[in-house]
């Protein structure tokens, strides 16, 4: 399962969620002074609206949200000057640059307007809220939806963001229903020896691994969530 990641070169938020200018009642943010946006997950383009070059990208599978939610996700982006390389039905792989900042539509400066929806693409992708602004359906707090790539330089943001190393790798999620980390690892054909469990423990923040019940249950919990780092 992919983790949904905001992967850009720098984070400068020029308008926040529910901002007083054009984001009233909207969980979208405007990001300026960046060069590109990489696909936060592997997804398919569901709709393109050319008036402001809006693009809706829906995840092919369920993804992990930054707050731990597991669900499909749709991301809407606006204002790229040229999206001639994009088309409805096109699949974009996670980490692939697919969108750039621009001034297409009614804007005051070059930026990317980005919003997140919980679940699959719905209807026409957006609706007009009571303040007269177009919002993505089932809008979701972007800081709770997207991890922030650890390499992103934060220039201006008042939000706390869960950072993640996009190069981190995790063991497959375990469906094991017991309480033995050894058995759970064995079922996934992973070396369950004490020496390897000690290495795994260090990768997951346990420096003094002794194989205690509490330590093993902690590692097992991560494995069952698909969050056990290799």
PDB file of C-alpha atoms in Angstrom:
ATOM      1  CA  UNK A   1       0.000   0.000   0.000  1.00  0.00           C
ATOM      2  CA  UNK A   2       1.421   3.367  -0.992  1.00  0.00           C
ATOM      3  CA  UNK A   3       1.696   6.233   1.468  1.00  0.00           C
ATOM      4  CA  UNK A   4       0.297   9.465   0.019  1.00  0.00           C
ATOM      5  CA  UNK A   5       3.180  11.963  -0.085  1.00  0.00           C
ATOM      6  CA  UNK A   6       3.390  15.663  -0.909  1.00  0.00           C
ATOM      7  CA  UNK A   7       6.634  15.678  -2.880  1.00  0.00           C
ATOM      8  CA  UNK A   8       7.778  19.138  -4.009  1.00  0.00           C
ATOM      9  CA  UNK A   9      11.056  21.056  -3.872  1.00  0.00           C
ATOM     10  CA  UNK A  10       9.906  23.704  -1.385  1.00  0.00           C
ATOM     11  CA  UNK A  11       6.811  24.507   0.642  1.00  0.00           C
ATOM     12  CA  UNK A  12       5.693  28.129   0.616  1.00  0.00           C
ATOM     13  CA  UNK A  13       1.996  28.370   1.437  1.00  0.00           C
ATOM     14  CA  UNK A  14       0.641  31.634   0.041  1.00  0.00           C
ATOM     15  CA  UNK A  15      -2.963  30.894   1.066  1.00  0.00           C
ATOM     16  CA  UNK A  16      -4.010  28.473   3.776  1.00  0.00           C
ATOM     17  CA  UNK A  17      -7.049  26.288   4.267  1.00  0.00           C
ATOM     18  CA  UNK A  18     -10.191  28.299   4.956  1.00  0.00           C
ATOM     19  CA  UNK A  19      -8.294  31.467   4.070  1.00  0.00           C
ATOM     20  CA  UNK A  20      -9.950  34.856   4.079  1.00  0.00           C
ATOM     21  CA  UNK A  21      -9.331  35.613   0.378  1.00  0.00           C
ATOM     22  CA  UNK A  22     -10.623  32.834  -1.880  1.00  0.00           C
ATOM     23  CA  UNK A  23     -10.479  29.763   0.382  1.00  0.00           C
ATOM     24  CA  UNK A  24     -13.389  30.461   2.700  1.00  0.00           C
ATOM     25  CA  UNK A  25     -14.949  27.128   3.574  1.00  0.00           C
ATOM     26  CA  UNK A  26     -12.293  25.373   1.493  1.00  0.00           C
ATOM     27  CA  UNK A  27      -9.557  22.988   2.698  1.00  0.00           C
ATOM     28  CA  UNK A  28      -7.384  23.737  -0.333  1.00  0.00           C
ATOM     29  CA  UNK A  29      -3.996  25.439  -0.043  1.00  0.00           C
ATOM     30  CA  UNK A  30      -2.028  27.527  -2.529  1.00  0.00           C
ATOM     31  CA  UNK A  31       1.670  26.683  -2.836  1.00  0.00           C
ATOM     32  CA  UNK A  32       3.985  29.238  -4.450  1.00  0.00           C
ATOM     33  CA  UNK A  33       7.724  29.433  -5.261  1.00  0.00           C
ATOM     34  CA  UNK A  34       7.929  25.754  -6.181  1.00  0.00           C
ATOM     35  CA  UNK A  35       9.122  24.161  -9.420  1.00  0.00           C
ATOM     36  CA  UNK A  36       6.990  21.039  -9.658  1.00  0.00           C
ATOM     37  CA  UNK A  37       4.553  18.665  -8.007  1.00  0.00           C
ATOM     38  CA  UNK A  38       5.118  14.921  -8.089  1.00  0.00           C
ATOM     39  CA  UNK A  39       2.196  12.502  -8.037  1.00  0.00           C
ATOM     40  CA  UNK A  40       1.492  11.714  -4.359  1.00  0.00           C
ATOM     41  CA  UNK A  41       0.386   8.191  -5.301  1.00  0.00           C
ATOM     42  CA  UNK A  42      -0.095   6.079  -8.405  1.00  0.00           C
ATOM     43  CA  UNK A  43      -3.342   7.301  -9.883  1.00  0.00           C
ATOM     44  CA  UNK A  44      -5.515   7.865 -12.933  1.00  0.00           C
ATOM     45  CA  UNK A  45      -6.632  11.257 -14.251  1.00  0.00           C
ATOM     46  CA  UNK A  46     -10.425  11.365 -13.961  1.00  0.00           C
ATOM     47  CA  UNK A  47     -11.215  14.839 -15.242  1.00  0.00           C
ATOM     48  CA  UNK A  48      -9.580  17.919 -16.756  1.00  0.00           C
ATOM     49  CA  UNK A  49     -11.235  21.348 -16.688  1.00  0.00           C
ATOM     50  CA  UNK A  50      -9.387  23.631 -19.075  1.00  0.00           C
ATOM     51  CA  UNK A  51     -10.644  27.027 -17.865  1.00  0.00           C
ATOM     52  CA  UNK A  52      -8.147  26.846 -14.986  1.00  0.00           C
ATOM     53  CA  UNK A  53      -6.373  23.635 -16.077  1.00  0.00           C
ATOM     54  CA  UNK A  54      -7.852  21.738 -13.136  1.00  0.00           C
ATOM     55  CA  UNK A  55      -6.791  18.091 -12.960  1.00  0.00           C
ATOM     56  CA  UNK A  56      -8.330  15.408 -10.737  1.00  0.00           C
ATOM     57  CA  UNK A  57      -6.041  12.448  -9.956  1.00  0.00           C
ATOM     58  CA  UNK A  58      -7.646   9.420  -8.266  1.00  0.00           C
ATOM     59  CA  UNK A  59      -5.551   6.699  -6.613  1.00  0.00           C
ATOM     60  CA  UNK A  60      -5.670   3.308  -8.318  1.00  0.00           C
ATOM     61  CA  UNK A  61      -5.760   1.561  -4.946  1.00  0.00           C
ATOM     62  CA  UNK A  62      -6.386   2.554  -1.364  1.00  0.00           C
ATOM     63  CA  UNK A  63      -3.524   4.568   0.116  1.00  0.00           C
ATOM     64  CA  UNK A  64      -2.319   5.372   3.599  1.00  0.00           C
ATOM     65  CA  UNK A  65      -3.164   8.890   4.760  1.00  0.00           C
ATOM     66  CA  UNK A  66      -0.807  10.811   7.041  1.00  0.00           C
ATOM     67  CA  UNK A  67      -3.305  10.375   9.911  1.00  0.00           C
ATOM     68  CA  UNK A  68      -3.409   6.593   9.396  1.00  0.00           C
ATOM     69  CA  UNK A  69      -6.650   6.462   7.389  1.00  0.00           C
ATOM     70  CA  UNK A  70      -6.702   3.786   4.671  1.00  0.00           C
ATOM     71  CA  UNK A  71      -8.877   4.759   1.718  1.00  0.00           C
ATOM     72  CA  UNK A  72      -8.876   5.887  -1.881  1.00  0.00           C
ATOM     73  CA  UNK A  73      -7.774   9.487  -2.408  1.00  0.00           C
ATOM     74  CA  UNK A  74      -8.419  12.100  -5.068  1.00  0.00           C
ATOM     75  CA  UNK A  75      -6.176  15.151  -5.472  1.00  0.00           C
ATOM     76  CA  UNK A  76      -7.279  18.243  -7.403  1.00  0.00           C
ATOM     77  CA  UNK A  77      -4.727  20.744  -8.752  1.00  0.00           C
ATOM     78  CA  UNK A  78      -5.275  24.058 -10.567  1.00  0.00           C
ATOM     79  CA  UNK A  79      -3.430  26.755 -12.566  1.00  0.00           C
ATOM     80  CA  UNK A  80      -0.639  24.938 -14.469  1.00  0.00           C
ATOM     81  CA  UNK A  81      -0.066  26.970 -17.665  1.00  0.00           C
ATOM     82  CA  UNK A  82       0.367  23.943 -19.939  1.00  0.00           C
ATOM     83  CA  UNK A  83      -1.191  20.518 -19.378  1.00  0.00           C
ATOM     84  CA  UNK A  84      -1.034  19.390 -22.999  1.00  0.00           C
ATOM     85  CA  UNK A  85       0.884  16.310 -21.824  1.00  0.00           C
ATOM     86  CA  UNK A  86      -2.040  15.177 -19.647  1.00  0.00           C
ATOM     87  CA  UNK A  87      -5.273  13.461 -20.649  1.00  0.00           C
ATOM     88  CA  UNK A  88      -8.251  11.804 -18.996  1.00  0.00           C
ATOM     89  CA  UNK A  89      -7.579   8.115 -18.308  1.00  0.00           C
ATOM     90  CA  UNK A  90      -3.822   8.601 -18.137  1.00  0.00           C
ATOM     91  CA  UNK A  91      -2.057   6.747 -15.320  1.00  0.00           C
ATOM     92  CA  UNK A  92       0.588   8.702 -13.407  1.00  0.00           C
ATOM     93  CA  UNK A  93       3.032   6.781 -11.219  1.00  0.00           C
ATOM     94  CA  UNK A  94       3.825   7.867  -7.681  1.00  0.00           C
ATOM     95  CA  UNK A  95       6.794  10.241  -7.648  1.00  0.00           C
ATOM     96  CA  UNK A  96       6.401  11.261 -11.309  1.00  0.00           C
ATOM     97  CA  UNK A  97       6.408  15.018 -11.975  1.00  0.00           C
ATOM     98  CA  UNK A  98       3.043  15.785 -13.565  1.00  0.00           C
ATOM     99  CA  UNK A  99       2.064  19.327 -12.578  1.00  0.00           C
ATOM    100  CA  UNK A 100       3.750  22.746 -12.382  1.00  0.00           C
ATOM    101  CA  UNK A 101       2.766  26.144 -10.928  1.00  0.00           C
ATOM    102  CA  UNK A 102       1.137  28.662 -13.257  1.00  0.00           C
ATOM    103  CA  UNK A 103      -1.348  31.479 -13.738  1.00  0.00           C
ATOM    104  CA  UNK A 104      -4.097  29.725 -15.693  1.00  0.00           C
ATOM    105  CA  UNK A 105      -7.481  30.988 -14.525  1.00  0.00           C
ATOM    106  CA  UNK A 106      -8.314  33.798 -12.113  1.00  0.00           C
ATOM    107  CA  UNK A 107      -5.130  34.123 -10.053  1.00  0.00           C
ATOM    108  CA  UNK A 108      -2.918  36.905  -8.685  1.00  0.00           C
ATOM    109  CA  UNK A 109       0.408  35.061  -9.033  1.00  0.00           C
ATOM    110  CA  UNK A 110       1.969  31.803 -10.134  1.00  0.00           C
ATOM    111  CA  UNK A 111       1.129  28.912  -7.814  1.00  0.00           C
ATOM    112  CA  UNK A 112      -0.517  25.497  -7.511  1.00  0.00           C
ATOM    113  CA  UNK A 113      -3.910  25.292  -5.848  1.00  0.00           C
ATOM    114  CA  UNK A 114      -4.183  21.808  -4.339  1.00  0.00           C
ATOM    115  CA  UNK A 115      -7.040  20.071  -2.533  1.00  0.00           C
ATOM    116  CA  UNK A 116      -7.599  16.524  -1.305  1.00  0.00           C
ATOM    117  CA  UNK A 117     -10.764  14.439  -1.324  1.00  0.00           C
ATOM    118  CA  UNK A 118     -11.322  11.347   0.800  1.00  0.00           C
ATOM    119  CA  UNK A 119     -12.407   8.527  -1.480  1.00  0.00           C
ATOM    120  CA  UNK A 120     -12.885   8.168  -5.206  1.00  0.00           C
ATOM    121  CA  UNK A 121     -13.679  10.883  -7.725  1.00  0.00           C
ATOM    122  CA  UNK A 122     -17.313  11.987  -7.491  1.00  0.00           C
ATOM    123  CA  UNK A 123     -19.648  13.681  -9.966  1.00  0.00           C
ATOM    124  CA  UNK A 124     -17.914  16.583 -11.676  1.00  0.00           C
ATOM    125  CA  UNK A 125     -15.205  16.630  -9.031  1.00  0.00           C
ATOM    126  CA  UNK A 126     -16.261  19.797  -7.232  1.00  0.00           C
ATOM    127  CA  UNK A 127     -19.183  21.890  -6.010  1.00  0.00           C
ATOM    128  CA  UNK A 128     -19.758  25.587  -5.257  1.00  0.00           C
ATOM    129  CA  UNK A 129     -19.797  26.233  -1.523  1.00  0.00           C
ATOM    130  CA  UNK A 130     -21.986  28.831   0.268  1.00  0.00           C
ATOM    131  CA  UNK A 131     -19.251  31.454  -0.189  1.00  0.00           C
ATOM    132  CA  UNK A 132     -19.248  30.982  -3.952  1.00  0.00           C
ATOM    133  CA  UNK A 133     -15.966  29.064  -4.209  1.00  0.00           C
ATOM    134  CA  UNK A 134     -15.464  25.743  -5.981  1.00  0.00           C
ATOM    135  CA  UNK A 135     -14.413  22.965  -3.582  1.00  0.00           C
ATOM    136  CA  UNK A 136     -13.548  19.335  -4.135  1.00  0.00           C
ATOM    137  CA  UNK A 137     -16.135  16.837  -2.865  1.00  0.00           C
ATOM    138  CA  UNK A 138     -15.445  15.199   0.518  1.00  0.00           C
ATOM    139  CA  UNK A 139     -12.602  17.652   1.128  1.00  0.00           C
ATOM    140  CA  UNK A 140     -10.006  16.521   3.655  1.00  0.00           C
ATOM    141  CA  UNK A 141      -7.458  18.426   5.719  1.00  0.00           C
ATOM    142  CA  UNK A 142      -4.384  18.200   3.503  1.00  0.00           C
ATOM    143  CA  UNK A 143      -1.979  17.973   6.460  1.00  0.00           C
ATOM    144  CA  UNK A 144      -3.859  14.897   7.669  1.00  0.00           C
ATOM    145  CA  UNK A 145      -4.008  13.398   4.182  1.00  0.00           C
ATOM    146  CA  UNK A 146      -0.493  13.822   2.787  1.00  0.00           C
ATOM    147  CA  UNK A 147       2.846  13.036   4.338  1.00  0.00           C
ATOM    148  CA  UNK A 148       5.479  15.668   3.600  1.00  0.00           C
ATOM    149  CA  UNK A 149       8.606  14.354   1.900  1.00  0.00           C
ATOM    150  CA  UNK A 150      11.463  14.769   4.376  1.00  0.00           C
ATOM    151  CA  UNK A 151      13.598  16.534   1.746  1.00  0.00           C
ATOM    152  CA  UNK A 152      11.085  19.356   1.197  1.00  0.00           C
ATOM    153  CA  UNK A 153      12.406  22.745   2.308  1.00  0.00           C
ATOM    154  CA  UNK A 154       9.712  24.484   4.358  1.00  0.00           C
ATOM    155  CA  UNK A 155       9.827  28.221   3.638  1.00  0.00           C
ATOM    156  CA  UNK A 156       6.438  29.352   4.918  1.00  0.00           C
ATOM    157  CA  UNK A 157       3.831  27.223   6.645  1.00  0.00           C
ATOM    158  CA  UNK A 158       1.977  27.454   9.932  1.00  0.00           C
ATOM    159  CA  UNK A 159       0.986  23.792   9.780  1.00  0.00           C
ATOM    160  CA  UNK A 160       2.529  20.768  11.455  1.00  0.00           C
ATOM    161  CA  UNK A 161       3.187  18.089   8.860  1.00  0.00           C
ATOM    162  CA  UNK A 162       4.097  14.423   9.262  1.00  0.00           C
ATOM    163  CA  UNK A 163       7.382  14.011   7.401  1.00  0.00           C
ATOM    164  CA  UNK A 164       8.416  10.798   5.712  1.00  0.00           C
ATOM    165  CA  UNK A 165      11.409   9.492   3.824  1.00  0.00           C
ATOM    166  CA  UNK A 166       9.982   8.474   0.455  1.00  0.00           C
ATOM    167  CA  UNK A 167      12.874   6.028   0.110  1.00  0.00           C
ATOM    168  CA  UNK A 168      11.892   4.117   3.246  1.00  0.00           C
ATOM    169  CA  UNK A 169      10.749   0.563   2.572  1.00  0.00           C
ATOM    170  CA  UNK A 170       8.314  -1.446   4.653  1.00  0.00           C
ATOM    171  CA  UNK A 171       7.497  -5.094   5.103  1.00  0.00           C
ATOM    172  CA  UNK A 172       4.193  -6.256   3.586  1.00  0.00           C
ATOM    173  CA  UNK A 173       1.141  -5.798   5.781  1.00  0.00           C
ATOM    174  CA  UNK A 174       0.443  -8.923   7.838  1.00  0.00           C
ATOM    175  CA  UNK A 175      -3.007 -10.479   8.244  1.00  0.00           C
ATOM    176  CA  UNK A 176      -1.733 -12.725  11.037  1.00  0.00           C
ATOM    177  CA  UNK A 177      -4.221 -12.775  13.927  1.00  0.00           C
ATOM    178  CA  UNK A 178      -1.953 -14.195  16.640  1.00  0.00           C
ATOM    179  CA  UNK A 179       0.416 -12.465  19.063  1.00  0.00           C
ATOM    180  CA  UNK A 180       3.803 -13.877  18.005  1.00  0.00           C
ATOM    181  CA  UNK A 181       6.079 -11.642  15.950  1.00  0.00           C
ATOM    182  CA  UNK A 182       8.134 -14.719  15.076  1.00  0.00           C
ATOM    183  CA  UNK A 183       5.138 -16.545  13.594  1.00  0.00           C
ATOM    184  CA  UNK A 184       3.967 -13.392  11.799  1.00  0.00           C
ATOM    185  CA  UNK A 185       7.385 -12.930  10.192  1.00  0.00           C
ATOM    186  CA  UNK A 186       7.602 -16.609   9.263  1.00  0.00           C
ATOM    187  CA  UNK A 187       4.233 -16.463   7.513  1.00  0.00           C
ATOM    188  CA  UNK A 188       5.637 -13.684   5.344  1.00  0.00           C
ATOM    189  CA  UNK A 189       8.819 -15.742   4.796  1.00  0.00           C
ATOM    190  CA  UNK A 190      10.909 -13.117   6.608  1.00  0.00           C
ATOM    191  CA  UNK A 191      13.923 -14.106   8.695  1.00  0.00           C
ATOM    192  CA  UNK A 192      12.595 -14.246  12.272  1.00  0.00           C
ATOM    193  CA  UNK A 193      15.904 -14.955  14.009  1.00  0.00           C
ATOM    194  CA  UNK A 194      16.790 -12.852  17.037  1.00  0.00           C
ATOM    195  CA  UNK A 195      19.643 -11.151  15.183  1.00  0.00           C
ATOM    196  CA  UNK A 196      17.355 -10.054  12.347  1.00  0.00           C
ATOM    197  CA  UNK A 197      14.589  -8.989  14.722  1.00  0.00           C
ATOM    198  CA  UNK A 198      17.176  -6.838  16.500  1.00  0.00           C
ATOM    199  CA  UNK A 199      18.041  -5.147  13.199  1.00  0.00           C
ATOM    200  CA  UNK A 200      14.344  -4.603  12.490  1.00  0.00           C
ATOM    201  CA  UNK A 201      13.842  -3.200  15.985  1.00  0.00           C
ATOM    202  CA  UNK A 202      16.646  -0.653  15.508  1.00  0.00           C
ATOM    203  CA  UNK A 203      15.096   0.449  12.190  1.00  0.00           C
ATOM    204  CA  UNK A 204      11.851   1.036  14.065  1.00  0.00           C
ATOM    205  CA  UNK A 205      13.235   3.047  16.953  1.00  0.00           C
ATOM    206  CA  UNK A 206      14.075   0.312  19.501  1.00  0.00           C
ATOM    207  CA  UNK A 207      17.776   0.581  20.326  1.00  0.00           C
ATOM    208  CA  UNK A 208      17.906  -1.900  23.217  1.00  0.00           C
ATOM    209  CA  UNK A 209      15.949  -4.801  21.734  1.00  0.00           C
ATOM    210  CA  UNK A 210      15.895  -7.803  24.086  1.00  0.00           C
ATOM    211  CA  UNK A 211      12.928  -9.692  22.673  1.00  0.00           C
ATOM    212  CA  UNK A 212      10.581  -8.713  25.481  1.00  0.00           C
ATOM    213  CA  UNK A 213       6.842  -9.177  25.129  1.00  0.00           C
ATOM    214  CA  UNK A 214       6.161  -5.435  24.944  1.00  0.00           C
ATOM    215  CA  UNK A 215       8.864  -4.899  22.307  1.00  0.00           C
ATOM    216  CA  UNK A 216       7.611  -7.789  20.190  1.00  0.00           C
ATOM    217  CA  UNK A 217       4.001  -6.680  20.428  1.00  0.00           C
ATOM    218  CA  UNK A 218       5.027  -3.192  19.326  1.00  0.00           C
ATOM    219  CA  UNK A 219       6.807  -4.587  16.261  1.00  0.00           C
ATOM    220  CA  UNK A 220       3.867  -6.900  15.548  1.00  0.00           C
ATOM    221  CA  UNK A 221       1.476  -3.964  15.689  1.00  0.00           C
ATOM    222  CA  UNK A 222       3.531  -2.092  13.109  1.00  0.00           C
ATOM    223  CA  UNK A 223       3.676  -5.164  10.897  1.00  0.00           C
ATOM    224  CA  UNK A 224      -0.099  -5.587  10.996  1.00  0.00           C
ATOM    225  CA  UNK A 225      -0.487  -1.963   9.907  1.00  0.00           C
ATOM    226  CA  UNK A 226       2.065  -2.260   7.110  1.00  0.00           C
ATOM    227  CA  UNK A 227       4.294   0.251   8.943  1.00  0.00           C
ATOM    228  CA  UNK A 228       7.205  -2.003   9.939  1.00  0.00           C
ATOM    229  CA  UNK A 229      10.374  -0.533   8.395  1.00  0.00           C
ATOM    230  CA  UNK A 230      12.969  -2.867   6.935  1.00  0.00           C
TER     231      UNK A 230
END
